[in-house]
Amino acid sequence: MSGTDETQQIYDLFIIGGGINGCGIARDASGRGLSVALAEMGDLASATSSSSTKLFHGGLRYLEYFEVRLVREALIEREVLLKAMPHISWPMRFVLPYHQDMRFENSTPTSRLLNTFMPWMKGRRPAWLIRLGLFMYDTLGGRQILPGTTTVDLKAGPEGAPLQDRFETAYEYSDCWVEDSRLVILNARDAEARGAQIMTRTKVLSCERNGGQWHVTVQDVNSGIVRNFRAKMLVNAGGPWVGDIIHGKIRSNSTEGVRLVRGSHIVTRKLYDHDKCYFFQGTDGRIIFAIPYEQDFTLIGTTDAEHSDPSIKPVCTDKERDYLLAFASDYFKQPVTQDDIVWTYSGVRPLYDDGASSATAATRDYTLKVDAQGGAPVLNVFGGKITTYRRLAESALEHIQKHFPKVKGTWTAGVPLPGGNFAVADVDRLIADLQKEFPFLTVFWARRLIRAYGSEASEVLGHVRDAVQLGRDFGATLTEAEVRWLMEREYAQTAEDVIWRRSKLGLRMTAEQVAALDQWMKDVRGEGAAEAAQ
């Protein structure tokens, strides 16, 4: 379709990519007074940022690669982020069972060092080294909220009940959970509230340098309408597509590359009753987590596998599924089988290509590169962890402010995201208060709403006296009132947006319920009538 010209406004930044890095940079930049437009070709968080292991963590295993700066930054960020989003993130305790068969991944600097000076260890992870790593983990970033490491007697405590009898001792330490895709949505909402223009399902067709500015042409995926934008600076936060954007859209000669690493997960029936997570170490040197998930399930992951093409949708392969099942079964008394699996998902991590020998060894640190050739600068974002997204955004603004010297200073630390303006310890009180305000809510329903919307939960429900007034019941406590909120306030357009990225209710809804929800959303958006007329 023919385009509309929006070049009368010259934006300071045009951001490509609506994952956590793009939305985090958009929020930070908008809060500093910069004018921002962001285009995402799909739904927000529709790729990597909704497919993580859902952890705010320092990355204990990265210490074996001597990534001390990355780990320290991530450890500091855990509590900064907890305070800013206590509804979608919360503390968790991780249980690390120990046994003598634990091995290093062969390519780690630590394993090479020990093999040189302690060859009799034959690649094993000694208990003293794990305890040293946990001591560093406790102290590198400082802690105000999270408790430190303790030793657990697996023969006596509930932590040992689901594990094989050969595991007698474990170390227990702190990390945090986060609802990854909701984190992206809330950053986008806050960016928009501060003046950013957020465009979902908007594909960037071309980026041209002209007269010291970027001329960007985009197309609305739904309507086909083409629009033109101008910006002083471009930010390439395309995630797995960052390399394609560099060479295909920007047509840069940059030699910087991205390494695509697929991480797959399986979700099973609930495998144990307590609320702690497990950190399992394999005989191959790799690690996986087993994590309580959505109250009634267990999340197991992740793998590290090379992924050749970002256009190929990542899926958990049979080989990865079987690897995770065998890995977990090596720890649990009751073997985990394919029949236990209720869902699988997979995401592609766009890691900076540092030439590492394996996908596991590739750096998880972020790298920011500015190309100012031709007058109009572009910032390319490589890699990163969801835990350090806010610091990545601050680092990006350090590069950006060189081209906007009057930009304001840092501000995001400690500033809550929408719905997060309450104390970490107040979650149970908010759940109880919501049930008092809306007595028809079950405990599960109230908890789900608070964990998704925090202090905005009552606003989502509106002024109702009973569940009937919430409108159509789509199943699994999802109602018309909530879906309208998600469509009007959180950019949702399809059932998939709602049940897999704004929530995980897809685990509880039938195919018929999902189809009915999708049709209802099409009707609300005016697409149902158009399809019927064709």
Short mmCIF file of C-alpha atoms in Angstrom, two decimals:
data_model
loop_
_atom_site.label_atom_id
_atom_site.label_comp_id
_atom_site.label_asym_id
_atom_site.label_seq_id
_atom_site.Cartn_x
_atom_site.Cartn_y
_atom_site.Cartn_z
CA MET A 1 0.00 0.00 0.00
CA SER A 2 1.10 3.58 -0.51
CA GLY A 3 2.90 5.22 2.32
CA THR A 4 2.29 8.14 4.61
CA ASP A 5 5.02 10.67 5.25
CA GLU A 6 5.77 11.32 8.90
CA THR A 7 9.06 13.07 8.27
CA GLN A 8 7.81 16.37 9.66
CA GLN A 9 9.00 15.09 13.05
CA ILE A 10 12.64 14.24 13.47
CA TYR A 11 13.06 11.73 16.29
CA ASP A 12 16.22 11.61 18.34
CA LEU A 13 16.26 7.79 18.29
CA PHE A 14 14.64 5.17 16.12
CA ILE A 15 14.92 1.74 17.77
CA ILE A 16 14.59 -1.49 15.82
CA GLY A 17 13.49 -4.37 18.03
CA GLY A 18 10.88 -4.78 20.77
CA GLY A 19 12.67 -7.24 23.00
CA ILE A 20 14.04 -6.42 26.43
CA ASN A 21 17.05 -4.49 25.11
CA GLY A 22 15.05 -2.35 22.72
CA CYS A 23 12.28 -1.60 25.22
CA GLY A 24 14.76 -1.02 28.05
CA ILE A 25 16.69 1.50 25.95
CA ALA A 26 13.43 3.16 24.86
CA ARG A 27 12.34 3.59 28.48
CA ASP A 28 15.69 4.97 29.65
CA ALA A 29 16.04 7.35 26.68
CA SER A 30 12.46 8.64 26.95
CA GLY A 31 12.95 9.33 30.64
CA ARG A 32 15.98 11.46 29.77
CA GLY A 33 13.96 13.65 27.44
CA LEU A 34 14.90 12.10 24.09
CA SER A 35 12.18 11.57 21.48
CA VAL A 36 11.94 7.88 20.64
CA ALA A 37 10.16 5.69 18.09
CA LEU A 38 10.40 1.91 18.33
CA ALA A 39 9.37 -0.66 15.72
CA GLU A 40 8.93 -4.39 16.43
CA MET A 41 8.07 -6.65 13.50
CA GLY A 42 6.04 -9.05 15.68
CA ASP A 43 4.60 -8.84 19.17
CA LEU A 44 6.73 -7.41 21.94
CA ALA A 45 9.00 -10.09 23.45
CA SER A 46 7.93 -12.51 20.71
CA ALA A 47 11.41 -14.01 20.28
CA THR A 48 14.30 -14.35 22.76
CA SER A 49 12.83 -12.20 25.51
CA SER A 50 9.90 -14.55 26.18
CA SER A 51 11.95 -17.74 25.94
CA SER A 52 14.47 -17.42 28.77
CA THR A 53 14.82 -19.58 31.88
CA LYS A 54 12.96 -16.74 33.69
CA LEU A 55 15.77 -15.97 36.14
CA PHE A 56 17.30 -12.77 37.47
CA HIS A 57 20.62 -14.32 38.40
CA GLY A 58 24.28 -13.52 38.52
CA GLY A 59 25.20 -16.60 36.55
CA LEU A 60 27.08 -18.79 39.01
CA ARG A 61 28.69 -20.89 36.27
CA TYR A 62 30.10 -17.79 34.54
CA LEU A 63 32.64 -17.53 37.35
CA GLU A 64 34.32 -20.60 35.81
CA TYR A 65 34.90 -18.47 32.70
CA PHE A 66 36.35 -15.65 34.85
CA GLU A 67 33.45 -13.37 33.80
CA VAL A 68 33.72 -11.60 37.14
CA ARG A 69 32.57 -8.16 35.91
CA LEU A 70 29.46 -9.63 34.30
CA VAL A 71 28.60 -11.66 37.40
CA ARG A 72 29.18 -8.74 39.76
CA GLU A 73 27.02 -6.41 37.67
CA ALA A 74 24.25 -9.01 37.50
CA LEU A 75 24.39 -9.69 41.25
CA ILE A 76 24.07 -5.99 42.05
CA GLU A 77 21.16 -5.69 39.61
CA ARG A 78 19.13 -8.50 41.22
CA GLU A 79 18.06 -6.40 44.18
CA VAL A 80 17.76 -3.17 42.18
CA LEU A 81 15.28 -4.93 39.92
CA LEU A 82 13.47 -6.73 42.75
CA LYS A 83 12.64 -3.37 44.30
CA ALA A 84 11.42 -1.95 40.98
CA MET A 85 9.16 -4.86 40.02
CA PRO A 86 8.15 -6.91 43.10
CA HIS A 87 5.03 -8.15 41.31
CA ILE A 88 6.76 -9.88 38.36
CA SER A 89 10.00 -10.85 40.15
CA TRP A 90 10.66 -12.48 43.48
CA PRO A 91 13.43 -14.20 45.48
CA MET A 92 14.02 -17.93 45.15
CA ARG A 93 16.32 -20.37 46.92
CA PHE A 94 18.40 -22.72 44.79
CA VAL A 95 19.54 -26.14 45.99
CA LEU A 96 22.81 -27.41 44.51
CA PRO A 97 23.29 -31.12 45.34
CA TYR A 98 26.90 -32.21 45.49
CA HIS A 99 28.50 -35.47 44.45
CA GLN A 100 32.01 -36.46 43.43
CA ASP A 101 31.10 -37.20 39.79
CA MET A 102 30.55 -33.54 38.97
CA ARG A 103 32.69 -32.39 36.06
CA PHE A 104 33.79 -29.11 34.46
CA GLU A 105 32.90 -28.19 30.91
CA ASN A 106 36.29 -28.83 29.29
CA SER A 107 36.72 -25.39 27.73
CA THR A 108 36.41 -23.33 30.92
CA PRO A 109 39.52 -21.47 32.07
CA THR A 110 39.01 -22.89 35.56
CA SER A 111 39.00 -26.48 34.31
CA ARG A 112 42.15 -25.92 32.28
CA LEU A 113 43.85 -24.37 35.31
CA LEU A 114 42.92 -27.24 37.63
CA ASN A 115 43.86 -29.85 35.05
CA THR A 116 47.30 -28.25 34.87
CA PHE A 117 47.96 -27.94 38.59
CA MET A 118 45.76 -30.75 39.95
CA PRO A 119 45.74 -33.42 37.22
CA TRP A 120 44.65 -36.07 39.71
CA MET A 121 41.22 -34.33 39.88
CA LYS A 122 40.52 -35.57 36.31
CA GLY A 123 38.16 -32.71 35.50
CA ARG A 124 36.05 -33.00 38.66
CA ARG A 125 34.52 -30.02 40.44
CA PRO A 126 35.80 -30.30 44.03
CA ALA A 127 33.48 -29.28 46.87
CA TRP A 128 35.91 -26.59 48.07
CA LEU A 129 35.79 -24.92 44.66
CA ILE A 130 32.00 -24.86 44.60
CA ARG A 131 31.96 -23.37 48.09
CA LEU A 132 34.53 -20.75 47.03
CA GLY A 133 32.37 -19.85 44.04
CA LEU A 134 29.31 -19.50 46.26
CA PHE A 135 31.27 -17.32 48.69
CA MET A 136 32.15 -15.03 45.79
CA TYR A 137 28.52 -15.14 44.67
CA ASP A 138 27.38 -14.02 48.11
CA THR A 139 29.87 -11.17 48.39
CA LEU A 140 30.60 -9.78 44.90
CA GLY A 141 27.42 -7.77 44.58
CA GLY A 142 26.39 -7.15 48.16
CA ARG A 143 23.00 -8.21 49.54
CA GLN A 144 20.25 -6.38 51.43
CA ILE A 145 17.23 -8.59 50.76
CA LEU A 146 18.55 -11.98 49.70
CA PRO A 147 19.95 -14.45 52.28
CA GLY A 148 23.36 -16.03 51.79
CA THR A 149 24.51 -19.59 51.18
CA THR A 150 23.80 -22.41 53.65
CA THR A 151 24.55 -26.14 53.72
CA VAL A 152 21.58 -28.53 53.49
CA ASP A 153 21.34 -32.06 54.85
CA LEU A 154 19.40 -33.83 52.10
CA LYS A 155 18.81 -36.90 54.28
CA ALA A 156 16.79 -34.84 56.76
CA GLY A 157 15.10 -32.00 54.85
CA PRO A 158 12.28 -31.83 52.27
CA GLU A 159 14.83 -30.74 49.66
CA GLY A 160 16.21 -34.27 49.57
CA ALA A 161 12.88 -36.11 49.39
CA PRO A 162 12.50 -36.08 45.56
CA LEU A 163 16.21 -36.77 44.94
CA GLN A 164 18.05 -40.06 44.67
CA ASP A 165 19.48 -41.36 47.94
CA ARG A 166 23.08 -40.97 46.73
CA PHE A 167 22.77 -37.21 47.21
CA GLU A 168 23.40 -36.46 50.87
CA THR A 169 24.60 -32.84 50.96
CA ALA A 170 23.67 -29.69 49.06
CA TYR A 171 24.46 -26.00 49.07
CA GLU A 172 21.54 -23.57 49.08
CA TYR A 173 21.92 -20.03 47.71
CA SER A 174 19.74 -17.14 46.52
CA ASP A 175 18.72 -15.94 43.09
CA CYS A 176 15.52 -14.49 41.66
CA TRP A 177 12.66 -15.30 39.31
CA VAL A 178 11.25 -12.91 36.71
CA GLU A 179 8.31 -13.01 34.32
CA ASP A 180 10.47 -12.20 31.31
CA SER A 181 7.87 -11.24 28.69
CA ARG A 182 5.92 -9.11 31.17
CA LEU A 183 9.16 -7.29 31.97
CA VAL A 184 9.37 -6.28 28.31
CA ILE A 185 5.72 -5.16 28.19
CA LEU A 186 6.08 -3.02 31.31
CA ASN A 187 9.22 -1.34 29.98
CA ALA A 188 7.38 -0.55 26.74
CA ARG A 189 4.40 0.83 28.65
CA ASP A 190 6.61 3.03 30.77
CA ALA A 191 8.52 4.23 27.71
CA GLU A 192 5.23 5.14 26.03
CA ALA A 193 4.03 6.94 29.16
CA ARG A 194 7.21 9.04 28.95
CA GLY A 195 6.60 9.96 25.33
CA ALA A 196 7.95 7.10 23.19
CA GLN A 197 6.03 5.84 20.17
CA ILE A 198 5.79 2.04 20.39
CA MET A 199 4.82 0.27 17.16
CA THR A 200 4.24 -3.49 17.23
CA ARG A 201 3.81 -5.70 14.16
CA THR A 202 5.67 -3.03 12.23
CA LYS A 203 8.43 -4.23 9.92
CA VAL A 204 11.40 -2.06 9.01
CA LEU A 205 11.77 -2.15 5.22
CA SER A 206 14.81 0.09 4.81
CA CYS A 207 17.17 2.46 6.62
CA GLU A 208 19.01 5.12 4.63
CA ARG A 209 21.51 7.75 5.72
CA ASN A 210 20.62 11.08 4.13
CA GLY A 211 21.82 14.55 5.13
CA GLY A 212 23.16 13.41 8.48
CA GLN A 213 19.87 11.71 9.41
CA TRP A 214 18.32 8.28 9.16
CA HIS A 215 15.36 7.85 6.83
CA VAL A 216 13.48 4.76 7.99
CA THR A 217 10.63 3.14 6.06
CA VAL A 218 8.32 0.78 7.94
CA GLN A 219 5.24 -1.26 7.07
CA ASP A 220 2.33 -2.21 9.30
CA VAL A 221 2.16 -6.02 9.06
CA ASN A 222 -1.63 -6.10 9.48
CA SER A 223 -2.75 -3.26 7.20
CA GLY A 224 0.16 -3.06 4.77
CA ILE A 225 0.38 0.70 5.30
CA VAL A 226 3.88 2.09 4.75
CA ARG A 227 5.22 5.01 6.77
CA ASN A 228 8.41 7.02 6.72
CA PHE A 229 10.36 8.30 9.72
CA ARG A 230 13.41 10.45 10.24
CA ALA A 231 15.79 10.13 13.18
CA LYS A 232 19.12 11.54 14.27
CA MET A 233 20.36 8.15 15.49
CA LEU A 234 19.44 4.50 14.91
CA VAL A 235 19.54 1.76 17.57
CA ASN A 236 19.75 -1.79 16.26
CA ALA A 237 18.37 -3.98 19.05
CA GLY A 238 17.17 -6.69 16.69
CA GLY A 239 18.28 -9.59 18.88
CA PRO A 240 18.81 -12.66 16.67
CA TRP A 241 18.33 -10.41 13.62
CA VAL A 242 20.96 -7.84 14.63
CA GLY A 243 23.38 -9.15 12.00
CA ASP A 244 20.73 -9.22 9.28
CA ILE A 245 19.83 -5.61 10.06
CA ILE A 246 23.48 -4.53 9.89
CA HIS A 247 24.05 -6.06 6.47
CA GLY A 248 20.54 -6.12 4.97
CA LYS A 249 18.80 -2.94 6.21
CA ILE A 250 21.65 -0.60 7.15
CA ARG A 251 24.00 -2.12 4.56
CA SER A 252 27.05 -1.60 6.75
CA ASN A 253 30.44 -3.18 6.19
CA SER A 254 30.79 -3.91 9.92
CA THR A 255 32.73 -7.09 10.70
CA GLU A 256 31.01 -7.51 14.08
CA GLY A 257 29.08 -10.75 14.25
CA VAL A 258 26.45 -12.51 16.32
CA ARG A 259 26.47 -16.13 17.42
CA LEU A 260 23.02 -17.69 17.61
CA VAL A 261 22.65 -20.20 20.45
CA ARG A 262 19.39 -22.06 20.97
CA GLY A 263 18.20 -22.71 24.50
CA SER A 264 15.37 -25.22 24.90
CA HIS A 265 13.20 -25.97 27.92
CA ILE A 266 10.61 -28.52 28.92
CA VAL A 267 7.69 -27.92 31.29
CA THR A 268 6.44 -30.98 33.16
CA ARG A 269 3.81 -31.84 35.69
CA LYS A 270 4.81 -30.74 39.19
CA LEU A 271 7.72 -32.98 40.21
CA TYR A 272 8.04 -32.03 43.90
CA ASP A 273 6.10 -30.18 46.59
CA HIS A 274 8.44 -27.52 48.03
CA ASP A 275 9.02 -24.07 46.49
CA LYS A 276 12.80 -24.22 45.97
CA CYS A 277 14.71 -24.66 42.71
CA TYR A 278 17.40 -27.19 41.88
CA PHE A 279 20.75 -26.48 40.25
CA PHE A 280 21.87 -29.76 38.70
CA GLN A 281 25.42 -30.37 37.44
CA GLY A 282 26.00 -33.03 34.82
CA THR A 283 28.85 -35.41 34.13
CA ASP A 284 29.41 -33.49 30.88
CA GLY A 285 30.16 -30.28 32.79
CA ARG A 286 26.92 -28.53 31.86
CA ILE A 287 24.20 -27.42 34.27
CA ILE A 288 20.42 -27.27 34.19
CA PHE A 289 17.74 -25.91 36.51
CA ALA A 290 14.52 -27.51 37.77
CA ILE A 291 12.21 -24.71 38.88
CA PRO A 292 8.68 -24.54 40.38
CA TYR A 293 6.57 -23.04 37.57
CA GLU A 294 3.13 -21.44 37.47
CA GLN A 295 2.15 -23.09 40.78
CA ASP A 296 1.36 -26.52 39.28
CA PHE A 297 4.31 -27.34 37.01
CA THR A 298 8.11 -27.73 36.90
CA LEU A 299 10.36 -25.95 34.39
CA ILE A 300 13.56 -27.76 33.31
CA GLY A 301 16.29 -26.16 31.18
CA THR A 302 18.27 -25.10 29.38
CA THR A 303 20.32 -26.48 26.51
CA ASP A 304 23.02 -24.75 24.47
CA ALA A 305 22.96 -25.58 20.76
CA GLU A 306 24.11 -23.69 17.68
CA HIS A 307 21.26 -22.16 15.64
CA SER A 308 22.06 -21.33 12.04
CA ASP A 309 19.34 -18.90 10.93
CA PRO A 310 17.15 -16.46 12.90
CA SER A 311 14.34 -16.92 10.36
CA ILE A 312 14.07 -20.59 11.40
CA LYS A 313 11.69 -20.77 14.35
CA PRO A 314 13.50 -22.38 17.30
CA VAL A 315 11.89 -25.52 18.69
CA CYS A 316 12.95 -27.99 21.32
CA THR A 317 14.29 -30.90 19.27
CA ASP A 318 13.79 -34.53 20.23
CA LYS A 319 17.51 -34.70 21.01
CA GLU A 320 17.31 -31.69 23.37
CA ARG A 321 14.14 -33.04 25.00
CA ASP A 322 15.75 -36.41 25.63
CA TYR A 323 18.92 -34.74 26.94
CA LEU A 324 16.93 -32.74 29.52
CA LEU A 325 14.86 -35.76 30.52
CA ALA A 326 17.98 -37.90 31.04
CA PHE A 327 19.78 -35.09 32.90
CA ALA A 328 16.90 -34.54 35.34
CA SER A 329 16.32 -38.29 35.75
CA ASP A 330 19.92 -38.64 36.90
CA TYR A 331 18.92 -36.65 40.00
CA PHE A 332 15.25 -37.41 40.73
CA LYS A 333 14.19 -40.69 42.33
CA GLN A 334 11.28 -40.97 39.94
CA PRO A 335 12.57 -40.80 36.34
CA VAL A 336 11.19 -37.89 34.31
CA THR A 337 9.66 -39.20 31.09
CA GLN A 338 8.17 -37.82 27.91
CA ASP A 339 4.70 -38.47 29.35
CA ASP A 340 5.42 -35.91 32.08
CA ILE A 341 5.93 -33.08 29.57
CA VAL A 342 3.05 -30.62 29.12
CA TRP A 343 4.86 -28.00 27.01
CA THR A 344 8.22 -27.18 25.48
CA TYR A 345 9.65 -23.89 24.30
CA SER A 346 12.89 -22.68 22.79
CA GLY A 347 14.58 -19.33 22.22
CA VAL A 348 17.65 -18.07 20.39
CA ARG A 349 20.24 -16.11 22.33
CA PRO A 350 22.00 -13.55 20.08
CA LEU A 351 25.46 -13.74 21.68
CA TYR A 352 28.39 -11.61 20.61
CA ASP A 353 30.66 -13.76 18.47
CA ASP A 354 33.86 -13.83 20.52
CA GLY A 355 35.27 -16.88 18.77
CA ALA A 356 34.58 -19.26 21.67
CA SER A 357 35.02 -22.95 20.96
CA SER A 358 31.47 -23.93 21.91
CA ALA A 359 28.01 -22.47 22.36
CA THR A 360 28.26 -23.06 26.12
CA ALA A 361 31.53 -21.14 26.33
CA ALA A 362 30.38 -18.12 24.28
CA THR A 363 30.25 -14.95 26.38
CA ARG A 364 26.89 -13.87 27.87
CA ASP A 365 28.19 -10.32 28.28
CA TYR A 366 26.82 -7.55 26.09
CA THR A 367 28.77 -5.58 23.51
CA LEU A 368 27.75 -2.16 22.15
CA LYS A 369 29.24 -0.80 18.94
CA VAL A 370 28.62 2.62 17.38
CA ASP A 371 29.10 3.14 13.65
CA ALA A 372 29.09 6.86 12.81
CA GLN A 373 30.25 6.59 9.22
CA GLY A 374 28.22 8.74 6.89
CA GLY A 375 27.25 11.21 9.58
CA ALA A 376 24.18 9.57 11.13
CA PRO A 377 25.27 7.16 13.90
CA VAL A 378 23.88 3.68 14.57
CA LEU A 379 24.30 1.76 17.82
CA ASN A 380 24.39 -2.02 17.36
CA VAL A 381 23.52 -4.11 20.42
CA PHE A 382 25.02 -7.59 20.73
CA GLY A 383 24.26 -10.16 23.40
CA GLY A 384 23.25 -9.40 26.96
CA LYS A 385 21.36 -11.12 29.78
CA ILE A 386 17.86 -10.29 30.92
CA THR A 387 19.29 -9.64 34.42
CA THR A 388 21.50 -6.81 33.16
CA TYR A 389 19.07 -5.25 30.67
CA ARG A 390 18.78 -2.03 32.71
CA ARG A 391 22.55 -1.65 32.94
CA LEU A 392 22.83 -2.41 29.23
CA ALA A 393 20.36 0.42 28.60
CA GLU A 394 22.43 2.77 30.75
CA SER A 395 25.58 1.76 28.88
CA ALA A 396 23.77 2.35 25.59
CA LEU A 397 22.82 5.85 26.73
CA GLU A 398 26.47 6.54 27.56
CA HIS A 399 27.20 5.97 23.87
CA ILE A 400 24.10 7.84 22.76
CA GLN A 401 24.70 10.93 24.89
CA LYS A 402 27.96 11.58 23.02
CA HIS A 403 25.69 12.60 20.15
CA PHE A 404 23.14 14.34 22.43
CA PRO A 405 25.32 16.20 24.95
CA LYS A 406 22.36 17.87 26.70
CA VAL A 407 20.65 14.60 27.58
CA LYS A 408 19.75 14.07 31.24
CA GLY A 409 21.62 11.66 33.52
CA THR A 410 20.83 8.17 34.79
CA TRP A 411 17.46 7.72 36.49
CA THR A 412 16.06 4.16 36.21
CA ALA A 413 17.65 2.58 39.31
CA GLY A 414 14.94 2.21 41.94
CA VAL A 415 12.15 3.67 39.80
CA PRO A 416 9.28 1.12 39.77
CA LEU A 417 7.74 -0.23 36.62
CA PRO A 418 3.92 0.02 36.22
CA GLY A 419 2.24 -1.82 39.08
CA GLY A 420 5.48 -2.22 41.04
CA ASN A 421 5.09 0.62 43.53
CA PHE A 422 5.06 -1.52 46.68
CA ALA A 423 7.58 -3.31 48.89
CA VAL A 424 8.95 -6.76 48.06
CA ALA A 425 7.54 -8.12 51.33
CA ASP A 426 4.01 -6.83 50.66
CA VAL A 427 2.91 -9.32 47.99
CA ASP A 428 0.82 -11.49 50.34
CA ARG A 429 -0.86 -8.38 51.75
CA LEU A 430 -1.78 -7.20 48.25
CA ILE A 431 -3.27 -10.62 47.45
CA ALA A 432 -5.35 -10.56 50.64
CA ASP A 433 -6.48 -6.96 50.00
CA LEU A 434 -7.54 -7.84 46.45
CA GLN A 435 -9.65 -10.73 47.74
CA LYS A 436 -11.30 -8.42 50.25
CA GLU A 437 -12.12 -5.92 47.50
CA PHE A 438 -13.32 -8.66 45.14
CA PRO A 439 -14.61 -11.55 47.33
CA PHE A 440 -15.41 -13.74 44.32
CA LEU A 441 -11.69 -14.19 43.56
CA THR A 442 -10.11 -17.53 44.44
CA VAL A 443 -6.62 -17.55 45.97
CA PHE A 444 -5.15 -18.77 42.66
CA TRP A 445 -6.95 -16.04 40.71
CA ALA A 446 -5.97 -13.24 43.11
CA ARG A 447 -2.34 -14.40 43.23
CA ARG A 448 -2.14 -14.59 39.45
CA LEU A 449 -3.49 -11.06 39.07
CA ILE A 450 -1.13 -9.57 41.66
CA ARG A 451 1.85 -11.41 40.17
CA ALA A 452 0.95 -10.01 36.75
CA TYR A 453 -0.33 -6.50 37.49
CA GLY A 454 0.72 -5.67 41.04
CA SER A 455 -0.94 -2.52 42.35
CA GLU A 456 -2.86 -2.18 39.06
CA ALA A 457 -4.77 -5.44 39.58
CA SER A 458 -7.91 -3.76 40.89
CA GLU A 459 -7.85 -1.38 37.94
CA VAL A 460 -7.76 -4.37 35.58
CA LEU A 461 -10.94 -5.75 37.18
CA GLY A 462 -12.70 -2.38 37.36
CA HIS A 463 -15.73 -1.51 39.48
CA VAL A 464 -17.52 -4.85 39.63
CA ARG A 465 -19.44 -6.66 42.33
CA ASP A 466 -19.29 -10.19 40.95
CA ALA A 467 -17.52 -12.26 38.32
CA VAL A 468 -20.43 -11.98 35.88
CA GLN A 469 -19.74 -8.28 35.47
CA LEU A 470 -16.23 -9.07 34.20
CA GLY A 471 -17.82 -10.22 30.95
CA ARG A 472 -17.11 -13.35 29.00
CA ASP A 473 -15.24 -16.14 30.79
CA PHE A 474 -12.61 -17.60 28.47
CA GLY A 475 -11.44 -20.20 31.00
CA ALA A 476 -8.60 -20.51 33.52
CA THR A 477 -9.73 -17.24 35.26
CA LEU A 478 -9.24 -15.19 32.08
CA THR A 479 -12.14 -12.81 31.52
CA GLU A 480 -13.24 -10.21 29.00
CA ALA A 481 -12.31 -7.36 31.35
CA GLU A 482 -8.70 -8.56 31.58
CA VAL A 483 -8.38 -9.20 27.84
CA ARG A 484 -9.70 -5.70 27.06
CA TRP A 485 -7.07 -4.28 29.42
CA LEU A 486 -4.36 -6.25 27.64
CA MET A 487 -5.53 -5.06 24.24
CA GLU A 488 -5.95 -1.42 25.25
CA ARG A 489 -2.97 -1.05 27.58
CA GLU A 490 -0.47 -3.81 26.78
CA TYR A 491 -0.39 -4.09 22.95
CA ALA A 492 -2.01 -7.56 22.77
CA GLN A 493 -3.67 -8.41 19.45
CA THR A 494 -4.01 -12.21 19.37
CA ALA A 495 -4.77 -15.09 21.70
CA GLU A 496 -1.12 -16.15 21.54
CA ASP A 497 -0.08 -12.70 22.82
CA VAL A 498 -2.39 -13.15 25.81
CA ILE A 499 -1.88 -16.79 26.79
CA TRP A 500 1.87 -17.13 26.22
CA ARG A 501 3.42 -13.66 26.65
CA ARG A 502 1.06 -11.59 28.85
CA SER A 503 0.44 -14.73 30.89
CA LYS A 504 1.09 -18.48 30.73
CA LEU A 505 -2.58 -19.45 30.77
CA GLY A 506 -1.98 -21.51 27.64
CA LEU A 507 -0.87 -24.25 30.05
CA ARG A 508 -4.43 -24.39 31.43
CA MET A 509 -6.72 -23.61 28.48
CA THR A 510 -8.15 -26.04 25.93
CA ALA A 511 -7.71 -25.62 22.18
CA GLU A 512 -11.40 -24.73 21.93
CA GLN A 513 -11.06 -22.01 24.57
CA VAL A 514 -8.01 -20.55 22.82
CA ALA A 515 -9.82 -20.52 19.46
CA ALA A 516 -12.81 -18.77 21.01
CA LEU A 517 -10.54 -16.17 22.60
CA ASP A 518 -8.74 -15.54 19.32
CA GLN A 519 -12.01 -15.11 17.42
CA TRP A 520 -13.36 -12.74 20.07
CA MET A 521 -10.21 -10.61 19.87
CA LYS A 522 -10.48 -10.51 16.06
CA ASP A 523 -14.08 -9.35 16.37
CA VAL A 524 -13.12 -6.62 18.83
CA ARG A 525 -10.39 -5.44 16.45
CA GLY A 526 -12.83 -5.48 13.53
CA GLU A 527 -11.13 -8.36 11.73
CA GLY A 528 -13.82 -10.96 12.26
CA ALA A 529 -16.41 -9.15 10.14
CA ALA A 530 -13.85 -8.48 7.42
CA GLU A 531 -12.93 -12.19 7.24
CA ALA A 532 -16.60 -13.20 7.06
CA ALA A 533 -17.18 -10.80 4.15
CA GLN A 534 -14.35 -12.30 2.06
#
